XYZ file of C-alpha atoms in Angstrom:
526
model
C 18.649 99.427 62.834
C 20.181 97.642 60.300
C 20.554 101.336 58.659
C 22.975 102.498 61.703
C 24.829 99.718 61.910
C 25.499 99.395 57.663
C 27.359 103.283 58.209
C 29.057 102.240 61.622
C 30.536 99.170 59.598
C 31.362 101.568 56.389
C 32.778 104.860 58.793
C 35.293 101.808 60.686
C 36.360 100.245 56.906
C 36.955 104.156 55.614
C 38.551 104.165 59.495
C 40.115 100.954 59.031
C 41.615 102.035 55.731
C 42.898 105.060 56.904
C 45.058 103.795 59.226
C 47.177 101.076 57.274
C 49.797 102.856 54.806
C 49.303 102.733 51.239
C 52.100 101.995 48.876
C 52.764 103.688 45.737
C 56.319 102.274 44.060
C 57.509 104.281 41.954
C 60.152 101.903 39.597
C 62.056 102.294 36.812
C 64.105 101.050 34.288
C 67.461 101.966 34.328
C 67.600 105.227 35.870
C 70.667 105.792 37.465
C 71.978 108.046 40.488
C 73.997 109.815 38.441
C 70.994 111.270 36.852
C 69.854 112.292 40.193
C 70.430 116.046 41.248
C 69.937 114.620 44.787
C 73.239 112.119 44.452
C 75.200 115.564 43.741
C 76.872 113.613 41.012
C 80.075 116.515 40.002
C 78.646 116.465 36.756
C 75.461 117.821 37.634
C 73.983 116.403 34.775
C 69.742 117.105 35.637
C 68.016 118.676 38.199
C 64.874 116.137 39.183
C 63.423 118.408 41.206
C 60.435 115.512 41.974
C 62.731 112.815 43.324
C 64.506 115.067 44.679
C 61.158 115.802 46.765
C 60.451 111.998 48.011
C 64.231 112.715 49.003
C 64.675 116.119 50.587
C 60.864 114.735 52.494
C 61.707 111.670 53.574
C 65.064 109.826 53.288
C 67.488 108.769 50.679
C 69.661 105.404 50.678
C 73.195 105.881 49.343
C 73.960 102.271 49.122
C 71.047 99.912 47.776
C 72.506 97.871 45.463
C 71.603 95.072 42.529
C 72.014 90.617 43.247
C 71.962 90.921 39.492
C 72.151 93.847 36.952
C 69.952 92.778 34.633
C 66.692 94.083 33.515
C 63.711 91.209 33.994
C 66.135 89.323 37.123
C 65.828 92.812 39.014
C 62.134 92.196 39.075
C 61.612 88.561 39.618
C 64.579 89.481 42.330
C 61.436 92.378 43.463
C 58.812 90.185 43.440
C 59.822 87.666 45.797
C 62.670 87.612 47.844
C 65.000 85.498 46.602
C 68.437 85.749 44.238
C 67.801 84.451 40.346
C 69.196 81.019 41.261
C 66.292 80.640 43.526
C 63.457 81.896 41.491
C 64.638 81.020 39.080
C 65.267 83.978 36.340
C 68.264 84.019 35.392
C 69.014 86.258 32.451
C 66.195 88.127 29.766
C 67.682 85.781 27.009
C 65.151 82.668 28.076
C 63.850 83.132 31.633
C 60.556 82.835 32.488
C 58.811 84.365 35.220
C 56.917 81.110 37.232
C 54.297 82.410 38.700
C 53.073 79.860 40.856
C 55.468 80.105 43.584
C 54.919 82.781 46.551
C 54.658 86.152 45.633
C 54.597 89.676 48.112
C 51.515 91.344 45.562
C 49.833 87.211 46.058
C 49.745 87.766 50.571
C 49.366 91.663 50.035
C 46.011 90.588 48.460
C 44.969 88.187 50.958
C 45.348 90.619 53.436
C 43.307 92.819 51.665
C 45.626 95.561 49.933
C 44.386 96.195 46.037
C 46.806 95.443 43.929
C 47.912 97.479 40.835
C 50.714 97.319 38.328
C 51.010 99.520 35.640
C 54.112 100.432 32.582
C 57.341 97.906 32.187
C 56.452 94.310 33.723
C 58.984 92.014 31.266
C 58.706 88.421 33.117
C 57.454 87.248 30.536
C 54.076 86.026 32.301
C 51.372 87.679 33.378
C 51.106 89.512 36.645
C 49.621 87.122 38.896
C 48.871 88.675 42.567
C 47.099 92.030 41.130
C 43.530 92.907 40.682
C 44.180 94.962 37.874
C 47.967 95.156 35.437
C 47.923 97.385 32.410
C 52.201 95.782 31.800
C 53.724 96.859 28.257
C 54.553 93.571 26.110
C 58.833 92.779 26.707
C 60.622 96.083 26.879
C 57.878 98.555 25.398
C 57.994 101.258 23.250
C 58.517 104.699 23.593
C 56.033 106.385 21.641
C 52.842 105.062 20.737
C 53.671 101.419 22.581
C 51.315 98.154 22.163
C 50.256 97.812 26.007
C 48.482 94.605 27.334
C 44.927 95.364 29.578
C 44.409 92.409 32.287
C 45.524 90.096 29.079
C 44.082 92.123 26.291
C 46.626 93.609 23.857
C 45.502 97.263 22.688
C 47.445 100.477 21.532
C 47.789 103.433 22.829
C 49.076 106.544 21.140
C 50.821 109.024 22.887
C 54.321 109.027 24.238
C 55.079 105.702 27.064
C 56.352 107.463 30.210
C 52.990 110.431 29.717
C 50.709 107.210 29.171
C 51.983 105.141 32.159
C 51.605 108.867 34.431
C 48.446 109.062 33.132
C 47.084 105.619 33.526
C 48.372 105.243 37.453
C 46.243 108.302 38.237
C 43.483 107.205 36.125
C 43.586 103.909 38.435
C 44.570 105.860 41.679
C 40.929 108.596 40.947
C 39.091 104.993 40.227
C 40.332 102.000 43.108
C 38.092 101.352 45.814
C 38.636 103.123 48.450
C 37.196 102.214 51.600
C 40.973 99.384 50.947
C 44.191 99.995 51.111
C 46.546 99.414 48.672
C 49.628 99.862 45.994
C 50.363 100.768 43.144
C 53.487 99.526 40.701
C 54.215 102.766 38.278
C 56.923 101.251 36.845
C 58.250 103.020 33.982
C 60.372 101.591 30.464
C 62.067 104.669 30.634
C 64.964 105.439 30.207
C 65.658 102.296 28.989
C 67.855 102.045 25.763
C 67.488 103.610 23.179
C 66.113 106.225 24.963
C 63.912 108.402 22.818
C 62.290 111.878 24.423
C 59.208 113.417 24.266
C 59.030 115.394 21.405
C 58.620 118.375 24.343
C 61.912 117.849 25.872
C 63.442 117.760 22.460
C 66.362 120.367 23.528
C 65.018 120.871 27.051
C 68.998 121.843 27.153
C 69.236 123.489 24.959
C 72.374 122.136 23.167
C 74.601 122.555 26.604
C 77.579 120.475 26.732
C 78.048 117.688 28.900
C 81.487 116.949 31.295
C 82.875 113.876 30.647
C 83.549 111.285 32.839
C 86.994 111.041 34.262
C 86.908 107.387 32.210
C 85.056 107.514 29.254
C 88.905 106.786 27.588
C 89.323 103.619 30.434
C 91.654 101.388 29.066
C 91.245 98.790 30.354
C 95.056 98.195 31.734
C 96.378 95.812 34.646
C 92.967 94.440 33.742
C 90.915 90.778 33.191
C 90.363 89.817 29.364
C 86.706 90.502 30.649
C 86.039 93.576 31.353
C 88.219 94.149 27.973
C 86.861 92.077 25.830
C 83.067 93.146 25.528
C 80.143 94.729 23.315
C 78.577 97.783 25.508
C 81.487 100.343 24.917
C 80.242 104.584 23.690
C 82.971 103.135 21.090
C 81.714 100.176 19.517
C 79.022 98.976 20.347
C 76.805 102.731 19.628
C 74.561 102.297 16.672
C 72.521 104.498 14.451
C 69.632 104.162 16.594
C 71.694 104.946 19.649
C 72.575 108.269 18.222
C 69.314 109.074 16.487
C 70.515 108.937 12.577
C 67.341 107.406 11.787
C 64.354 107.642 12.756
C 62.256 105.114 14.903
C 59.676 103.811 13.099
C 56.404 103.760 14.645
C 55.966 107.889 14.593
C 52.861 109.775 13.646
C 53.716 112.467 11.113
C 53.407 114.661 13.685
C 56.174 113.372 16.207
C 57.723 112.782 13.084
C 57.954 116.334 12.716
C 59.250 117.088 15.732
C 61.973 115.177 15.643
C 62.859 115.433 12.616
C 63.907 119.409 12.870
C 65.240 118.747 16.115
C 67.954 115.781 14.902
C 68.286 116.660 11.417
C 69.980 119.811 11.797
C 72.199 118.619 13.949
C 72.760 115.217 12.186
C 73.839 117.178 9.512
C 76.444 119.347 11.084
C 77.670 116.009 12.226
C 78.112 114.255 8.513
C 79.759 117.128 7.607
C 82.434 116.790 10.031
C 82.867 113.034 10.064
C 84.011 112.069 13.418
C 86.511 109.613 13.824
C 88.414 108.149 16.850
C 88.398 109.872 20.141
C 86.084 112.595 18.497
C 83.756 110.921 17.328
C 83.217 109.241 21.050
C 82.987 112.712 22.597
C 80.251 113.066 19.649
C 77.993 110.125 20.616
C 78.442 111.160 24.256
C 76.742 114.269 23.563
C 73.966 112.888 22.076
C 73.910 109.826 24.759
C 73.629 112.342 27.420
C 71.313 114.773 26.196
C 69.169 111.800 25.241
C 69.141 109.906 28.014
C 69.051 112.865 30.023
C 65.270 113.875 28.796
C 63.993 110.404 29.329
C 65.029 110.668 32.859
C 63.182 114.600 32.859
C 59.550 112.842 31.968
C 59.601 110.290 34.403
C 61.313 113.611 36.876
C 57.839 115.485 35.135
C 55.214 112.084 36.080
C 57.116 111.814 39.282
C 55.631 115.095 39.877
C 51.702 114.671 38.990
C 51.545 111.836 41.136
C 52.877 113.663 44.459
C 50.720 116.982 43.709
C 47.595 113.853 43.359
C 48.601 112.803 46.694
C 48.826 116.305 48.168
C 44.943 117.457 46.896
C 43.480 113.970 47.733
C 45.033 114.344 51.255
C 46.574 111.337 50.162
C 50.193 112.451 51.420
C 49.578 111.918 54.700
C 48.997 108.028 54.888
C 50.920 106.571 51.777
C 54.832 104.931 51.478
C 55.930 106.428 47.760
C 59.071 104.950 47.226
C 61.327 105.402 44.669
C 63.597 103.195 43.076
C 65.412 101.433 39.573
C 66.174 97.418 38.632
C 69.659 98.838 38.471
C 72.084 101.463 37.772
C 73.584 102.505 34.135
C 76.829 103.275 33.599
C 76.722 107.284 31.554
C 80.184 106.998 29.640
C 82.326 105.869 32.234
C 85.115 103.130 32.278
C 83.479 104.223 28.040
C 80.018 101.941 28.587
C 76.439 102.559 28.311
C 74.388 99.939 29.971
C 74.773 98.421 33.120
C 75.269 94.271 33.931
C 78.638 94.869 35.838
C 79.481 94.395 39.541
C 80.881 98.188 39.171
C 79.948 101.235 41.300
C 77.481 102.754 38.226
C 75.261 99.430 37.623
C 75.447 97.723 40.629
C 73.827 100.493 42.984
C 70.562 101.806 41.850
C 68.649 104.857 43.384
C 65.778 104.220 46.406
C 64.217 106.706 48.105
C 61.384 106.803 50.173
C 58.669 109.334 51.582
C 56.695 107.556 54.960
C 55.324 110.412 56.495
C 55.175 110.337 60.239
C 57.910 107.393 60.365
C 60.920 108.593 58.092
C 62.768 111.516 59.918
C 63.006 114.125 56.630
C 65.913 115.106 54.461
C 67.410 111.933 56.075
C 70.158 109.388 55.288
C 72.036 106.286 55.499
C 74.999 104.317 53.779
C 73.881 101.076 55.208
C 73.915 98.068 51.966
C 70.538 97.779 51.390
C 69.055 96.130 47.888
C 66.091 94.687 45.863
C 66.321 90.647 47.641
C 64.358 93.190 50.281
C 62.122 94.835 48.953
C 59.329 92.513 49.635
C 59.303 92.553 52.915
C 59.274 95.605 53.309
C 56.433 96.146 51.450
C 55.381 93.467 53.215
C 56.498 95.090 56.799
C 54.451 97.848 55.537
C 51.623 96.241 55.713
C 51.640 94.525 58.672
C 51.885 91.340 56.174
C 53.507 88.274 57.072
C 56.737 87.544 55.733
C 57.129 85.229 53.540
C 59.696 81.747 54.081
C 62.534 81.219 52.617
C 63.110 84.877 51.291
C 66.868 86.171 51.340
C 66.272 89.867 52.662
C 64.867 91.577 55.338
C 62.620 94.385 56.328
C 64.404 97.756 55.791
C 61.701 99.473 57.805
C 64.097 99.512 60.476
C 66.596 101.570 59.063
C 64.074 104.156 57.506
C 62.709 104.742 61.713
C 66.309 105.757 61.657
C 67.340 102.566 64.006
C 70.613 99.377 62.476
C 69.738 96.091 64.104
C 73.087 95.126 65.356
C 72.963 92.001 62.993
C 72.377 94.782 59.735
C 74.699 93.346 56.735
C 78.310 93.975 56.296
C 78.188 92.099 52.694
C 76.644 91.520 50.188
C 76.763 88.466 47.058
C 76.307 89.375 43.253
C 76.103 87.358 40.552
C 75.729 87.836 37.021
C 74.800 85.217 34.434
C 73.754 86.238 30.413
C 76.569 85.840 28.215
C 77.972 86.237 24.810
C 74.645 88.332 23.799
C 73.705 91.327 24.225
C 76.965 92.613 25.241
C 79.915 90.418 25.732
C 79.548 90.618 29.461
C 81.515 87.732 31.369
C 79.251 85.580 34.434
C 80.783 86.072 37.275
C 79.995 86.595 40.868
C 81.261 88.621 44.352
C 81.143 90.088 47.150
C 80.859 93.940 48.431
C 81.172 95.279 51.087
C 81.218 99.254 52.291
C 85.218 99.343 50.976
C 85.643 96.325 48.572
C 84.273 94.097 46.036
C 86.098 91.265 45.228
C 84.609 89.023 41.348
C 85.161 86.755 39.624
C 84.682 86.571 35.882
C 84.462 82.776 35.145
C 83.752 81.471 32.253
C 83.543 80.628 29.305
C 87.482 81.690 28.624
C 88.489 82.888 31.973
C 88.780 81.850 35.303
C 90.133 86.019 36.753
C 89.691 87.187 39.950
C 89.609 91.084 40.640
C 89.671 92.489 43.906
C 88.687 96.307 44.077
C 89.370 98.854 46.766
C 86.548 101.871 46.685
C 88.784 103.328 48.953
C 92.215 103.451 46.972
C 90.567 104.039 43.690
C 86.635 105.138 43.303
C 87.352 104.900 40.137
C 87.533 100.783 39.767
C 90.135 101.249 37.219
C 92.920 99.517 39.102
C 92.539 95.753 40.227
C 94.903 95.170 43.994
C 93.954 91.398 43.809
C 97.473 89.994 43.363
C 99.270 92.631 45.433
C 100.607 91.667 48.429
C 99.258 93.845 50.877
C 96.182 92.927 50.064
C 97.104 88.678 50.337
C 94.628 88.177 54.033
C 91.522 90.707 52.498
C 91.910 87.764 49.447
C 91.321 85.306 52.433
C 89.031 86.872 53.798
C 86.816 88.191 51.068
C 86.755 84.345 49.119
C 85.567 82.681 52.576
C 83.156 85.297 52.594
C 81.799 84.721 49.143
C 82.394 80.581 50.185
C 79.194 81.564 53.231
C 77.263 84.054 51.177
C 76.803 81.322 48.796
C 76.107 78.436 50.733
C 73.378 81.073 53.327
C 71.546 81.729 50.302
C 72.174 78.077 48.459
C 73.264 78.666 45.799
C 75.940 75.586 43.889
C 78.829 76.561 41.348
C 78.760 76.679 38.904
C 75.304 77.317 37.355
C 72.920 75.241 34.930
C 74.417 76.618 31.419
C 70.900 77.673 30.637
C 70.979 80.215 33.378
C 73.660 82.068 30.619
C 70.986 82.374 27.860
C 70.634 79.543 24.783
C 73.819 81.341 22.070
C 76.733 79.426 21.562
C 79.277 80.317 23.262
C 82.699 80.766 21.041
C 83.460 76.696 20.265
C 80.408 75.489 21.590
C 77.961 72.932 19.418
C 74.757 73.698 20.330
C 73.985 75.027 23.555
C 71.141 73.342 25.999
C 68.352 75.212 25.844
C 66.435 75.717 28.943
C 64.367 72.839 30.625
C 60.349 73.318 30.055
C 57.950 72.525 32.891
C 58.275 74.533 37.061
C 60.651 77.657 37.332
C 60.146 78.783 33.707
C 56.802 80.025 33.439
C 53.963 79.353 31.547
C 51.956 81.743 30.087
C 53.755 84.167 28.021
C 52.666 87.915 28.413
C 54.370 89.384 25.495
C 56.630 88.727 23.084
C 60.390 90.307 24.484
C 61.974 92.651 21.932
């Protein structure tokens, strides 16, 4: 009787695992919608067939917005379902994640899921709530990276995007097949300094990319906060960004391939010695080749994961989600990087495939956010939601149903200043058409109103236009309502902006020690 009973229990366990959906969460760093072909940027910068496949076989979210457009804070938001002021991770300068607070992976584990995270973590404390973790220290390197395998640092050979793809597939192959799983496969790419793999150097055959309409934005009539930045292609683009110097951690073989592509082109650049607008144009073209080659490498590895799920018969019972920690400027307003409440930075890609639940080829323009991810993961898993989260499950939207009380606005707050890019702290509210933003530190106290319908490029400020007076009043009231709803008290503490002194400031305070700042440092931030 024991053997038949044992066989019955094993079969029952397998059947239960099959009914409970698996989740593969593919997460990128600084991947923006302009670089994904299914989002339809008019420049047609890159074809991304594997990412597009997720949207074609699932749903594309057209207004997935972030709440603090910067790497570490976005990751903390996903772990907790809470805004930065509530989870304690405000910036990349002095924040450390408090892993003792409630997080969705802990709940998933208790609900029987195998939890794994591979690749970029960037929360400055060790992952908690995962059965397996293998993460890059800090930002990580594009080539031959160090990686922290469940607490032990190792050095691996190869290109990091491919390595993350390899490790993802290795874990999937070796997992406990009697349990449902969630794999968080988190790429470093396409983060600055955009170093492509050897095989994709010259992939675009020296294509001349169309420039964005606002590449030479004058910032006329705008706040000092907008014009006095340090993230412009004209002023902040380094020799390493431009690939005028060789990365220091390449093997001889990698260096040979690198120089074979870049050196002849760099020689022509040095001979031409472009300046002014011509220099910006040259840098933009170099930037596009490098950034897009990094995205293409990610797309190839997305394809490897999708192919594995198909081959192993896992696709039908696995929810595949692809997103990024925020968007990124690809020359718009003359910028690279993120941080701003402006659209290219604020909006991040989100595509979800869930066979049998999501209608293939569907899309939604409802406002969703990274604060919704934790609740969504738990909902998919049939696990209980966490208390006091600021987001909500987007599963109803996936099913083609929009709840009557779905949000019409979203609160945003960016803190870090003055390094690394001199973007003033600002908060605001976003609706389908408008953004009201307040730049409040340390030498500005300016409001701006953006109207995406009247000015889709977001180069005009309508705040002082009498025709918008009622709208300004309405949106200011909405900011106060949202701040009360998420319990943020203004102004935030000084340490939330980082430890670097403001202009004229002496001895800026350091972040307080103790709970809320993390305990165990996973790796030094680069």
